[in-house]
XYZ file of N, CA, C and O in Angstrom:
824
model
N -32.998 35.753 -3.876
C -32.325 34.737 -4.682
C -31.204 35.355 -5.517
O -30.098 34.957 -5.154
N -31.187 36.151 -6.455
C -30.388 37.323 -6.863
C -29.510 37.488 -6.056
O -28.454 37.127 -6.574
N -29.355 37.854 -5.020
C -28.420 38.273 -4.254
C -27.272 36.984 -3.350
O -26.333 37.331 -2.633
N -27.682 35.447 -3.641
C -27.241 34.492 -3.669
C -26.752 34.377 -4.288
O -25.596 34.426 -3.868
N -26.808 34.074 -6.060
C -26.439 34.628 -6.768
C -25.091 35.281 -6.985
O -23.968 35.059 -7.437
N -25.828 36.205 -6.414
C -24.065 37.185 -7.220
C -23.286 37.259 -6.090
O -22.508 38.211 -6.159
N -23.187 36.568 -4.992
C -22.347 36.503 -4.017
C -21.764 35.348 -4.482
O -20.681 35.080 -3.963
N -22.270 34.428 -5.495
C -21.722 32.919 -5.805
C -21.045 33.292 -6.958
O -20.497 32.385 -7.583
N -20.945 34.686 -7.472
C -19.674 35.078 -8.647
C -18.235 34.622 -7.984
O -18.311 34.385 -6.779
N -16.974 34.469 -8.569
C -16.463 34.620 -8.069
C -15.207 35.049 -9.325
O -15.085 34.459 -10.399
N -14.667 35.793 -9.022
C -13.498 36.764 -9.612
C -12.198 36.551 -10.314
O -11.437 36.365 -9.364
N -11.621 36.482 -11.191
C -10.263 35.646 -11.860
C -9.602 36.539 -10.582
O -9.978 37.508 -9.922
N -8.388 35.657 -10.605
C -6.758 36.352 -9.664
C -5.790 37.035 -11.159
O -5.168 36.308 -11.934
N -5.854 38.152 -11.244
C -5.066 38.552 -12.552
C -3.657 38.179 -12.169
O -2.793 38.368 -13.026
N -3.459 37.901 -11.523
C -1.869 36.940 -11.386
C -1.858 35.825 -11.599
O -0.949 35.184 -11.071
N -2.703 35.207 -12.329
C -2.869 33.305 -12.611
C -1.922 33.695 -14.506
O -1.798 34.524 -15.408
N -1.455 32.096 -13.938
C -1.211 32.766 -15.632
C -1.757 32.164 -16.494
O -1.048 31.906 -17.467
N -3.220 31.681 -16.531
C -4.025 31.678 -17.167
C -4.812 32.410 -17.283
O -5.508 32.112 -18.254
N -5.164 33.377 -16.748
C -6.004 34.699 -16.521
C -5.150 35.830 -17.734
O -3.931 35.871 -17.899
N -6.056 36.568 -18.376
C -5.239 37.759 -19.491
C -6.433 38.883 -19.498
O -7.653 38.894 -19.662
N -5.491 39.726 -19.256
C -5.870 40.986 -19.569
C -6.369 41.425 -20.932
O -6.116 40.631 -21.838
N -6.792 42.137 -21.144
C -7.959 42.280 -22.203
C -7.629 43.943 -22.599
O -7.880 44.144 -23.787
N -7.286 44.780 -22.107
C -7.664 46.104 -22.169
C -6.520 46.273 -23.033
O -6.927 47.109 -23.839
N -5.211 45.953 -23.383
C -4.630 46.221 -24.436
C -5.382 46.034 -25.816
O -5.165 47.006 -26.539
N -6.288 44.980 -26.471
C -6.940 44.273 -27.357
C -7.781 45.415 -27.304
O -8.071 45.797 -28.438
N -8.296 46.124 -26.361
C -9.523 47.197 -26.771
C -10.924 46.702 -27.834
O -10.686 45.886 -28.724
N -11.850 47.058 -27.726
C -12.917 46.466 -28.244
C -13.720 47.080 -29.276
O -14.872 47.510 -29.320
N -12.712 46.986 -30.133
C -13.017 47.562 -31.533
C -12.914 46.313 -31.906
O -12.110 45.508 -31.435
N -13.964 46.032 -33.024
C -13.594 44.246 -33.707
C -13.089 44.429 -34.523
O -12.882 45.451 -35.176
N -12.725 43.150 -34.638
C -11.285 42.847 -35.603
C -9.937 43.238 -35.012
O -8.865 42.989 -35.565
N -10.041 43.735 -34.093
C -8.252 44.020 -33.638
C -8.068 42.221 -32.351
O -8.717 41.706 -31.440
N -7.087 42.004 -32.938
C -6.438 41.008 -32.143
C -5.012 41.148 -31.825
O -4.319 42.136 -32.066
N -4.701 40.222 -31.345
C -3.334 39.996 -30.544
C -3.249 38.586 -30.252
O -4.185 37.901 -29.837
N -1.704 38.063 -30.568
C -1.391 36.671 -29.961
C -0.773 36.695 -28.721
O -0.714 37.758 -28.103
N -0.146 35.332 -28.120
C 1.041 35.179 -27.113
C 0.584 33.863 -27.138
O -0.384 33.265 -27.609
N 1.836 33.528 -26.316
C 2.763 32.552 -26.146
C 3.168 32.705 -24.377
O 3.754 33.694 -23.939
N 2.753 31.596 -23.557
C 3.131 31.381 -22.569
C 3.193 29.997 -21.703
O 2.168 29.341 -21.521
N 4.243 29.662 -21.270
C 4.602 28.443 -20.965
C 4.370 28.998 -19.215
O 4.935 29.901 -18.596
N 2.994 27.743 -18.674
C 1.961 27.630 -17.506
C 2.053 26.505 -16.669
O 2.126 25.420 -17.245
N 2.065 26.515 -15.491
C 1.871 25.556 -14.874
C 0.423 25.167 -14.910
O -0.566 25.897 -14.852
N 0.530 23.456 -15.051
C -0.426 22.973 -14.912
C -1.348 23.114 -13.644
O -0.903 23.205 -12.500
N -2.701 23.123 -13.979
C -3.648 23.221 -12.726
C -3.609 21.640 -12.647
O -3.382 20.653 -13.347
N -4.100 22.143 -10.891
C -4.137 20.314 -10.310
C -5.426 20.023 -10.808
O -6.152 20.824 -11.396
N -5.599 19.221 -10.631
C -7.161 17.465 -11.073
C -7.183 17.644 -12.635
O -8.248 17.570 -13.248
N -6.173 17.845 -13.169
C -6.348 17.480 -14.569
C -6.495 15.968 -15.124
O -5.599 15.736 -15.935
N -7.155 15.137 -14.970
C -7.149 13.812 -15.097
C -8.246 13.046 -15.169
O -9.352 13.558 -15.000
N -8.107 11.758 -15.420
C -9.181 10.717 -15.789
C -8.248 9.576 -14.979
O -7.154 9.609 -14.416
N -9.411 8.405 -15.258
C -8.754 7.050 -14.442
C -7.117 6.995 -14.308
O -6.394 7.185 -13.329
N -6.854 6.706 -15.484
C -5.073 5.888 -15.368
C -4.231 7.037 -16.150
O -3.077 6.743 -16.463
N -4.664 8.165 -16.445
C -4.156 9.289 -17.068
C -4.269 10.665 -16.649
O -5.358 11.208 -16.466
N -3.128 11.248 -16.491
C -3.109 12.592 -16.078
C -2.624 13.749 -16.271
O -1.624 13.494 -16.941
N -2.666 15.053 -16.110
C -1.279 16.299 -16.488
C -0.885 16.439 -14.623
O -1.663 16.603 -13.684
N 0.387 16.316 -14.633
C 1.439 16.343 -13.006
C 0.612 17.928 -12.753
O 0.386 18.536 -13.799
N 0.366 18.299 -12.041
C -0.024 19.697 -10.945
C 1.241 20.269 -11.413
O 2.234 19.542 -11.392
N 1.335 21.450 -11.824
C 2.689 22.127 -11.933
C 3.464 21.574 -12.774
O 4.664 21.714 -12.538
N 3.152 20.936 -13.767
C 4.072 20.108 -14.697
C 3.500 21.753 -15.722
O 2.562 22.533 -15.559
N 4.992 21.651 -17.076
C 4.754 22.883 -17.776
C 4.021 22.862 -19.318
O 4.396 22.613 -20.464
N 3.079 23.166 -18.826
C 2.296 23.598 -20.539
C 2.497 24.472 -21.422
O 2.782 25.550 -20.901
N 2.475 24.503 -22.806
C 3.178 25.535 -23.508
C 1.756 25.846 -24.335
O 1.027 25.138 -25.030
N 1.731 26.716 -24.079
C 0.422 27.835 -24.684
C 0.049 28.788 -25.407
O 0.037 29.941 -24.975
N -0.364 28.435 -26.780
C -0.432 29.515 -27.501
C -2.304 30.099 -28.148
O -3.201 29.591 -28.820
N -2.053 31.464 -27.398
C -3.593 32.104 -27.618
C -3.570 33.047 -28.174
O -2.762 33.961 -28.014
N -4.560 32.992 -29.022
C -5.001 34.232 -29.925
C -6.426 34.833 -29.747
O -7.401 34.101 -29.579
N -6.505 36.016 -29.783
C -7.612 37.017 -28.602
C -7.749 37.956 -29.977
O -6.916 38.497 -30.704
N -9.417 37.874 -29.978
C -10.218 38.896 -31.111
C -11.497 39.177 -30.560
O -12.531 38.598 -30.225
N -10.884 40.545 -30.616
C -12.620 41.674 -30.656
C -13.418 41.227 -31.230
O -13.205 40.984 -32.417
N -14.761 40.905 -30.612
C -15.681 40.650 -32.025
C -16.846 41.792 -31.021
O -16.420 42.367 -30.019
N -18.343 41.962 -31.520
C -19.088 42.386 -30.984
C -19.720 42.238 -30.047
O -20.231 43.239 -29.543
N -19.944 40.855 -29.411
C -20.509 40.139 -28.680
C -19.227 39.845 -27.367
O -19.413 39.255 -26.302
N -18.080 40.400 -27.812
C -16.925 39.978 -26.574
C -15.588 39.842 -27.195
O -15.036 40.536 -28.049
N -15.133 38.610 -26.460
C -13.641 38.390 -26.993
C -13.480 36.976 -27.298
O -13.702 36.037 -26.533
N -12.874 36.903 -29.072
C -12.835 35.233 -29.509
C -11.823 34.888 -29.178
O -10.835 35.587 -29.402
N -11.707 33.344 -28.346
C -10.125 33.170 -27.894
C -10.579 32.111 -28.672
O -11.685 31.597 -28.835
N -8.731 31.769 -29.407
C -8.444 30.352 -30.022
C -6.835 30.195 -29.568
O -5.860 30.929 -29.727
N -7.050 28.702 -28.833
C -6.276 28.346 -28.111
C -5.306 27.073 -28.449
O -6.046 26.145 -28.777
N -4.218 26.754 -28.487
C -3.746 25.395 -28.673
C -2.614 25.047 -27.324
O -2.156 25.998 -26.690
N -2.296 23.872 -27.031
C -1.999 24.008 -25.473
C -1.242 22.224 -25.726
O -1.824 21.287 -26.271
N 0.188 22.206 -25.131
C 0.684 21.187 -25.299
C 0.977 21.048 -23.641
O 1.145 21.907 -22.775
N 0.962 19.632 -23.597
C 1.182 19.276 -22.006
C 1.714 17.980 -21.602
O 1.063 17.012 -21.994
N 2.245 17.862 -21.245
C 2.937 16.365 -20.607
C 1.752 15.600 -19.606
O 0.965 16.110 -18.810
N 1.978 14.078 -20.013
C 0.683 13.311 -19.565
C 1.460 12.042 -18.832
O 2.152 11.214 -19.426
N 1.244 12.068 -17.688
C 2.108 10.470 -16.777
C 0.721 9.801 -16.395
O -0.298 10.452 -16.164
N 0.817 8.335 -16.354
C -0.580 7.428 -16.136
C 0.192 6.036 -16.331
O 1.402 5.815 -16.379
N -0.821 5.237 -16.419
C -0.547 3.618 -16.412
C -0.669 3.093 -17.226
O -1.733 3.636 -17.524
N -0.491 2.261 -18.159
C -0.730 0.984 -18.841
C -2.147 0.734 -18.671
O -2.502 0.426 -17.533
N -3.029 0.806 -19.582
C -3.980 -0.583 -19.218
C -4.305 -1.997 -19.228
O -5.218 -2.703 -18.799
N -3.091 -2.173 -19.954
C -2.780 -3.663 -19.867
C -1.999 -4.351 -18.650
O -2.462 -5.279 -17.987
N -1.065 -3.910 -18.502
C 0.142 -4.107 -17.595
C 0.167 -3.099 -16.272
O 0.541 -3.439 -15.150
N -0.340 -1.717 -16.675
C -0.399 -1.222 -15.384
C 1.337 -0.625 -14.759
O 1.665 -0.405 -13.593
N 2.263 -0.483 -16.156
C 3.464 0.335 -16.046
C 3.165 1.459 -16.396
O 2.187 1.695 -17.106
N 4.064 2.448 -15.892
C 4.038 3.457 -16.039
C 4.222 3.940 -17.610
O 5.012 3.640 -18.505
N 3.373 4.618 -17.524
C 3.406 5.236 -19.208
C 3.252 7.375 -19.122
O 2.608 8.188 -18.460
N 4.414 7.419 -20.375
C 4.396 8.682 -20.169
C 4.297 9.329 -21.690
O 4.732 8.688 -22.647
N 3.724 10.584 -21.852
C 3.100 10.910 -23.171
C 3.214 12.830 -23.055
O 3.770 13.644 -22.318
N 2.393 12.855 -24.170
C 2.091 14.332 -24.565
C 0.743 14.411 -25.016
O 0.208 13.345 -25.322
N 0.082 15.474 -25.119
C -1.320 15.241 -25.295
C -1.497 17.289 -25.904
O -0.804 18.203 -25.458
N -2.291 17.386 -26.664
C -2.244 18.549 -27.613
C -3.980 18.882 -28.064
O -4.818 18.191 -28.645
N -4.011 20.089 -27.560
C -5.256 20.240 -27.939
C -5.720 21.701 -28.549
O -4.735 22.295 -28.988
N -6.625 22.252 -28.659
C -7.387 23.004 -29.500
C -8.440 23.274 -29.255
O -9.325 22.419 -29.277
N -8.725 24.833 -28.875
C -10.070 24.859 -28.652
C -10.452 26.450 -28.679
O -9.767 27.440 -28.419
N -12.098 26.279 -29.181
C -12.213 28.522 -29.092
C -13.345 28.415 -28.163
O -14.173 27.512 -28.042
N -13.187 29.718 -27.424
C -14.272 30.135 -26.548
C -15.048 31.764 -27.293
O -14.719 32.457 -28.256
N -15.966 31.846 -26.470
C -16.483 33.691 -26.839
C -16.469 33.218 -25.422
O -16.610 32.091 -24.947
N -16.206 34.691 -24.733
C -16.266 35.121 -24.036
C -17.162 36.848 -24.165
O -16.833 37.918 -24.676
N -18.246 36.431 -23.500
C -19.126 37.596 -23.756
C -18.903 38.831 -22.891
O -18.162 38.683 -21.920
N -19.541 40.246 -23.153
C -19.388 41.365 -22.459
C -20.370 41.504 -21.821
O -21.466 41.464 -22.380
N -20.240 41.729 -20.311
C -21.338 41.835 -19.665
C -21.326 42.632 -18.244
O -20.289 42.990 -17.685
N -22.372 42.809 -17.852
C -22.140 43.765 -16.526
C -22.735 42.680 -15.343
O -23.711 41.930 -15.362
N -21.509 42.994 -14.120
C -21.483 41.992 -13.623
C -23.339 41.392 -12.821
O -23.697 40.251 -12.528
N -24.066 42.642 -12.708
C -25.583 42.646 -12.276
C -26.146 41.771 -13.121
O -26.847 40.915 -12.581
N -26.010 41.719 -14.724
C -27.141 41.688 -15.855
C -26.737 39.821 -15.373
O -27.549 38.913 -15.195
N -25.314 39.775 -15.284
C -24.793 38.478 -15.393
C -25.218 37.464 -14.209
O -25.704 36.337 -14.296
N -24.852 38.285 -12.992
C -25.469 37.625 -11.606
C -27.347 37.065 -12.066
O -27.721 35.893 -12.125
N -28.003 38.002 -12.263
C -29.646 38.063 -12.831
C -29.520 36.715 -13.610
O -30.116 35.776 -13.083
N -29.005 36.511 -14.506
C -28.872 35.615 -15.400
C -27.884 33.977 -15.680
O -27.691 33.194 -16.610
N -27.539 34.105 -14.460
C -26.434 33.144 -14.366
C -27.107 31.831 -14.299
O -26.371 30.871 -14.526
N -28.257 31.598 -14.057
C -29.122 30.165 -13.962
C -29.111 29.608 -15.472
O -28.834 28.442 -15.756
N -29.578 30.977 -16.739
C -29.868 30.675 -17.504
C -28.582 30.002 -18.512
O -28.406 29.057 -19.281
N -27.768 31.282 -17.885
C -26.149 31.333 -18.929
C -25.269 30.478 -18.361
O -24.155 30.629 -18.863
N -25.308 29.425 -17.307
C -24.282 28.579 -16.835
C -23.412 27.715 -17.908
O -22.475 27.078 -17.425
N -23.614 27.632 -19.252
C -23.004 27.057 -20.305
C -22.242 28.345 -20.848
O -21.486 28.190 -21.807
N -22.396 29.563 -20.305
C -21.599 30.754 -21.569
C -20.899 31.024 -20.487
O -21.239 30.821 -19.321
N -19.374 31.739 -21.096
C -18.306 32.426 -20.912
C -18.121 33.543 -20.647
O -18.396 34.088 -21.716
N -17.738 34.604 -19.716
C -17.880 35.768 -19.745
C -16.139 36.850 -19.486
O -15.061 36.367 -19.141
N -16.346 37.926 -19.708
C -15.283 38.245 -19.371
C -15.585 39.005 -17.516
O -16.639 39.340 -16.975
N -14.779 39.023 -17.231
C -14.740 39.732 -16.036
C -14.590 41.354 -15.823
O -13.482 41.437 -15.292
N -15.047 42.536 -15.934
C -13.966 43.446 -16.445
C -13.229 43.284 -17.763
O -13.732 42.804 -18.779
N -12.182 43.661 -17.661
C -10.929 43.390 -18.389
C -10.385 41.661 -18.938
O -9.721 41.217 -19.875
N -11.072 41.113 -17.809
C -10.142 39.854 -17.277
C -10.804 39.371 -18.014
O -11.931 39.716 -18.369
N -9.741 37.888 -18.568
C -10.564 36.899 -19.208
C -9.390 35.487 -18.689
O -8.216 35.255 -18.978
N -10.198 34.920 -17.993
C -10.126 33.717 -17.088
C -10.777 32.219 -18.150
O -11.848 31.723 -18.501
N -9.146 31.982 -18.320
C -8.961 30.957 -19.750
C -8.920 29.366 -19.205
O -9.005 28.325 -19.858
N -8.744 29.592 -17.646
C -8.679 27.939 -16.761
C -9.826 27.259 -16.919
O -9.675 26.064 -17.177
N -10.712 27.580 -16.856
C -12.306 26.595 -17.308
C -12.117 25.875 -18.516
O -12.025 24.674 -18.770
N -12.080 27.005 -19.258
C -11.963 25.956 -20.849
C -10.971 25.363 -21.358
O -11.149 24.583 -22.294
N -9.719 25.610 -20.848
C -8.301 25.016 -20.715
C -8.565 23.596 -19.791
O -8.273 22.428 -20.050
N -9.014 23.998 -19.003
C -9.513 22.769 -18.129
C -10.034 21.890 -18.805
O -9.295 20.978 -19.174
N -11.551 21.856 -19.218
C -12.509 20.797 -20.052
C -11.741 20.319 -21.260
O -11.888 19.144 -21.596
N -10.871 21.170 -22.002
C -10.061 20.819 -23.246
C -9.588 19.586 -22.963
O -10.028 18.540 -23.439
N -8.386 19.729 -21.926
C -7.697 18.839 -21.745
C -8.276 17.367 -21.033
O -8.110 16.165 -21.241
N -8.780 17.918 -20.409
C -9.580 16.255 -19.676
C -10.161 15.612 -20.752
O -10.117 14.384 -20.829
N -10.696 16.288 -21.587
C -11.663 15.565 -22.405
C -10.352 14.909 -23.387
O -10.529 13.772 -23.825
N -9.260 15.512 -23.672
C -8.036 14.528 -24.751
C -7.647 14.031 -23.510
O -7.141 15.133 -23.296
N -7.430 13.476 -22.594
C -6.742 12.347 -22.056
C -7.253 11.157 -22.232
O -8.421 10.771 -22.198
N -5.914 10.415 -22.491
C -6.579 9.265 -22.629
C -7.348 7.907 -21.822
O -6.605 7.338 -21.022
N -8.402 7.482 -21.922
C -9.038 6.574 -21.289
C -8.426 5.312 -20.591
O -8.599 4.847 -19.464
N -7.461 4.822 -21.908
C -7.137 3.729 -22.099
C -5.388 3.659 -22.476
O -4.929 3.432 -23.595
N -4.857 3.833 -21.636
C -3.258 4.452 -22.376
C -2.499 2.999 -22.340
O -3.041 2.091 -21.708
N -1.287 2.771 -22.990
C -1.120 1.411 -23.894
C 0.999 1.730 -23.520
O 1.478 2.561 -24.292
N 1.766 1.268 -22.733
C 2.934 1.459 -23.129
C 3.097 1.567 -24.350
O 3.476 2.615 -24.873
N 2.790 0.324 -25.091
C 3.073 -0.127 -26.247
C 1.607 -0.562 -26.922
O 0.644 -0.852 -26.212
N 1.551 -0.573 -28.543
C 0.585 -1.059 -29.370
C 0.208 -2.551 -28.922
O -0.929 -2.767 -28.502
N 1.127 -3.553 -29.006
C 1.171 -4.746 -28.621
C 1.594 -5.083 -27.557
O 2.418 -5.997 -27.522
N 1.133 -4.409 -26.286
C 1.314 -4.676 -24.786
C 0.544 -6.022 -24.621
O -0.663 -6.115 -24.845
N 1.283 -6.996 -24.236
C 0.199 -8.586 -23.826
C -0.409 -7.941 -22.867
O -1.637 -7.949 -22.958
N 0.258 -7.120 -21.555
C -0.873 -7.355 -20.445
C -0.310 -7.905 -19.101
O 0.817 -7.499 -18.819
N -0.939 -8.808 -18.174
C -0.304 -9.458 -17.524
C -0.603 -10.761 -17.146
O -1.829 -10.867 -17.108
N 0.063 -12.019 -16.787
C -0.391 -13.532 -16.968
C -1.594 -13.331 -15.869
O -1.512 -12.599 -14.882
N -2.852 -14.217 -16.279
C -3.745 -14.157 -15.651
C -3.485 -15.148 -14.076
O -4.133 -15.118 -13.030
N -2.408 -15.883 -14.421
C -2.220 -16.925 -13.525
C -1.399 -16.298 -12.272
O -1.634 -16.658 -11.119
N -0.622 -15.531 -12.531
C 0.414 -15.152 -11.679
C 0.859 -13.598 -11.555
O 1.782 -13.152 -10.874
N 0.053 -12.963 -12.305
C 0.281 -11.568 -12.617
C 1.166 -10.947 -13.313
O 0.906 -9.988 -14.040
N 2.349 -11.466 -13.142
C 3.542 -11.138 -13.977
C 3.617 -10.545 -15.262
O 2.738 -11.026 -15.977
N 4.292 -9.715 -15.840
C 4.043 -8.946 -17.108
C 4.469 -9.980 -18.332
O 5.673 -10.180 -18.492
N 3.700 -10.515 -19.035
C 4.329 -10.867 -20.053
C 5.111 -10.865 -20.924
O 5.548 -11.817 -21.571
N 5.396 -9.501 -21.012
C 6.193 -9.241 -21.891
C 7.748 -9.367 -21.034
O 8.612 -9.470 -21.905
N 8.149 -9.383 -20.155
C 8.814 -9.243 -19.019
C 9.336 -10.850 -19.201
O 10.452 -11.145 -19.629
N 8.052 -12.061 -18.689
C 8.181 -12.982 -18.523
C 8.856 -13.655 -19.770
O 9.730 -14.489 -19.537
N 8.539 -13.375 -21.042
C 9.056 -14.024 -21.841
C 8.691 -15.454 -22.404
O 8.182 -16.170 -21.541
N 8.814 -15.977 -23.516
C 7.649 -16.981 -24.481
C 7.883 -18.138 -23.328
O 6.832 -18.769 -23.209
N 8.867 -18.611 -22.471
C 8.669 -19.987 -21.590
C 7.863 -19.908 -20.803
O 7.658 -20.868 -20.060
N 7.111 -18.713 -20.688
C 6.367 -19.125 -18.823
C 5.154 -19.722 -19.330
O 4.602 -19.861 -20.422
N 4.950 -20.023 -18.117
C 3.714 -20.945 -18.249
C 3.428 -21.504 -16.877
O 4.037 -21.127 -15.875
N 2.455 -22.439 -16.870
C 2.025 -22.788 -15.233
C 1.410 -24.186 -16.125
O 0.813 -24.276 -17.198
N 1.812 -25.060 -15.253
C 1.290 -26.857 -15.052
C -0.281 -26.532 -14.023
O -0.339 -26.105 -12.870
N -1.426 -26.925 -14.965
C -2.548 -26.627 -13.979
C -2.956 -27.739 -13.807
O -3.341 -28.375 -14.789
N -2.988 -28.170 -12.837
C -3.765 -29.603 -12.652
C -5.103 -29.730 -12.852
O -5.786 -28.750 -12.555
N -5.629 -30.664 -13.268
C -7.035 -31.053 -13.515
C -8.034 -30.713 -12.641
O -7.831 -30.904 -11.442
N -8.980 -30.289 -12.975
C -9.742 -29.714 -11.921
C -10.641 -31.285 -11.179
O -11.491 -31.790 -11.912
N -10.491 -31.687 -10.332
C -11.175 -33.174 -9.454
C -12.325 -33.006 -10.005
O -12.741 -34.056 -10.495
N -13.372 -31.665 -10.197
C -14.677 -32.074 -10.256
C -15.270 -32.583 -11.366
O -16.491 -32.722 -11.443
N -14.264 -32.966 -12.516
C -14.352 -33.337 -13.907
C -13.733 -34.620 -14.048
O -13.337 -35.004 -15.148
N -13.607 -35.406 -12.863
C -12.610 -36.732 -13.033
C -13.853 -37.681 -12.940
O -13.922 -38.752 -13.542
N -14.732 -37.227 -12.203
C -15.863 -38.177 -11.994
C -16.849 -38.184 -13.472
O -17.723 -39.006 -13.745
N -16.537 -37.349 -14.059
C -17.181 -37.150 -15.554
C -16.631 -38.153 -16.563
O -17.236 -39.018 -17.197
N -15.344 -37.830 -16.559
C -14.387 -38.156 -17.118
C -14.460 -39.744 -16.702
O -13.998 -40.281 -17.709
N -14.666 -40.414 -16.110
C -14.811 -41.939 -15.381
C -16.155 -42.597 -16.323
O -16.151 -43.706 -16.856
N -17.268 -41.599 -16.357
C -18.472 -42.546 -16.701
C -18.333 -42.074 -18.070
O -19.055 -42.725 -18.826
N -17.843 -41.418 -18.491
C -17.381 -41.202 -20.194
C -16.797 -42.311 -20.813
O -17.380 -42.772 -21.794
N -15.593 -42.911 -20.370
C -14.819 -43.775 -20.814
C -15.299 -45.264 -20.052
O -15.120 -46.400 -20.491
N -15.653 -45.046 -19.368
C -16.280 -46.275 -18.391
C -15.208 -46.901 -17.292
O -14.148 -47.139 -17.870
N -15.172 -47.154 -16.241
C -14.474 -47.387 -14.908
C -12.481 -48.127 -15.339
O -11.372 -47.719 -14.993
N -12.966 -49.395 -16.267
C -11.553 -49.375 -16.615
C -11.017 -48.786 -17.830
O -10.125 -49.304 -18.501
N -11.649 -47.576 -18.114
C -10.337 -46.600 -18.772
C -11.165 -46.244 -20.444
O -11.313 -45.226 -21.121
N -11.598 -47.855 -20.608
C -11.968 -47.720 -22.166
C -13.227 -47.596 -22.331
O -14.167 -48.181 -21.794
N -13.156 -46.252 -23.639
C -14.484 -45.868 -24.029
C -16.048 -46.898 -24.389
O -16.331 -47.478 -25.437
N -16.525 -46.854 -23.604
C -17.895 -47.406 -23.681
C -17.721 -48.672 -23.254
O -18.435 -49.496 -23.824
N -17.000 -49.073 -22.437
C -17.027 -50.468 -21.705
C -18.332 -50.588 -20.643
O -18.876 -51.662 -20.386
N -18.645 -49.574 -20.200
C -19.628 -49.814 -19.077
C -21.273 -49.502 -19.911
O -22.410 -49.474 -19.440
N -20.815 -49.323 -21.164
C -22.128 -49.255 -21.995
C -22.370 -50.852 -22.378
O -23.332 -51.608 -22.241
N -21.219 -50.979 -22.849
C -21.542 -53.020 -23.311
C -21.430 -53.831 -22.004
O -21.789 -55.008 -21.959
N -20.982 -53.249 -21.061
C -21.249 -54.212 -19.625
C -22.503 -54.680 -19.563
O -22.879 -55.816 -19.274
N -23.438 -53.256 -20.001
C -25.101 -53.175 -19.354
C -25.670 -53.599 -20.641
O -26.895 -53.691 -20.558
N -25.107 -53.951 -22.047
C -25.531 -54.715 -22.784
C -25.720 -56.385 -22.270
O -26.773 -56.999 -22.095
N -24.523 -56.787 -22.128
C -24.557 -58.004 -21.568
C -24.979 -58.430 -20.518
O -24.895 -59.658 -20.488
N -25.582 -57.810 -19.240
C -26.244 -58.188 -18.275
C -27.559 -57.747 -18.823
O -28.589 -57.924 -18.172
């Protein structure tokens, strides 16, 4: 089982440019280091009617600290967001900004394979490597929005005809004709010639 396991590791690409090297930072705590790097977006960043474009550019700023237990990353990450209306279902386009820290723990890749059932919620470094796309990932999905709005006061669209309301403008409207199955109601309500309760005093007088 173990050996399933650690064949199911699988390795950062130190050419991602979300992936960072670590061995400058050295692992004395308390020594840190920032940067700044503008990333292409990873693809399936998204929810229903909201998304980040695959390769659209994120601007990224991380800060990396020794602590004892590994390396503290604190991250903030701006990104362009294209999706729909939920009212209307136009295109809507945004920005979306987030924030987030990981530990990333020190570990040997055996102790980690052994243990990976238990630790599937913790972070690790790789080597050197510290592979920042996971939690960059969950950040952002989790701020997109559910429910995205062109506008505060988007009407939506006419239920009758689909058309955007706001588009259509205060004249539209639709002539609905009476629905037939309410005319026969409408008959013994008022009584056959027209006036209310005539067929009530009919059946008085007979």
């Amino acid at each position: 089982m173990s050996h399933l396991i650690r064949n199911s590791i699988t390795h950062p690409n130190p050419r991602s440019p979300l992936v960072f090297d670590t061995r400058a930072l050295g692992r004395q705590p308390g020594t840190e280091r920032s940067e700044t790097r503008l990333v292409p977006a990873p693809e399936h960043l998204h929810v229903a009617l909201a998304c980040v474009p695959a390769g659209a550019e994120v601007t990224l700023d991380v800060r990396l600290e020794a602590v004892s237990e590994g390396v503290l990353v604190t991250a903030e990450a701006v990104a362009p967001v294209a999706g729909e209306c939920a009212r209307c279902l136009e295109p809507v386009t945004s920005t979306v900004e987030v924030g987030f820290r990981e530990l990333y723990l020190y570990e040997l890749a055996a102790d980690r394979a052994a243990g990976e059932c238990e630790d599937a919620d913790r972070r690790f470094l790789d080597g050197d490597l510290l592979d920042l796309e996971p939690a960059f990932r969950d950040a952002v999905v989790l701020a997109l929005p559910l429910a995205p709005l062109c506008r505060e006061d988007c009407e939506g669209l006419c239920p009758e005809c689909g058309v955007r309301l706001a588009a259509a403008g205060p004249e539209h409207g639709h002539d609905t004709a009476p629905d037939p199955r309410w005319a026969r109601l409408r008959q013994l309500g008022t009584g056959e010639s027209g006036q209310p309760g005539a067929r009530a005093a009919d059946r008085q007088e007979s």
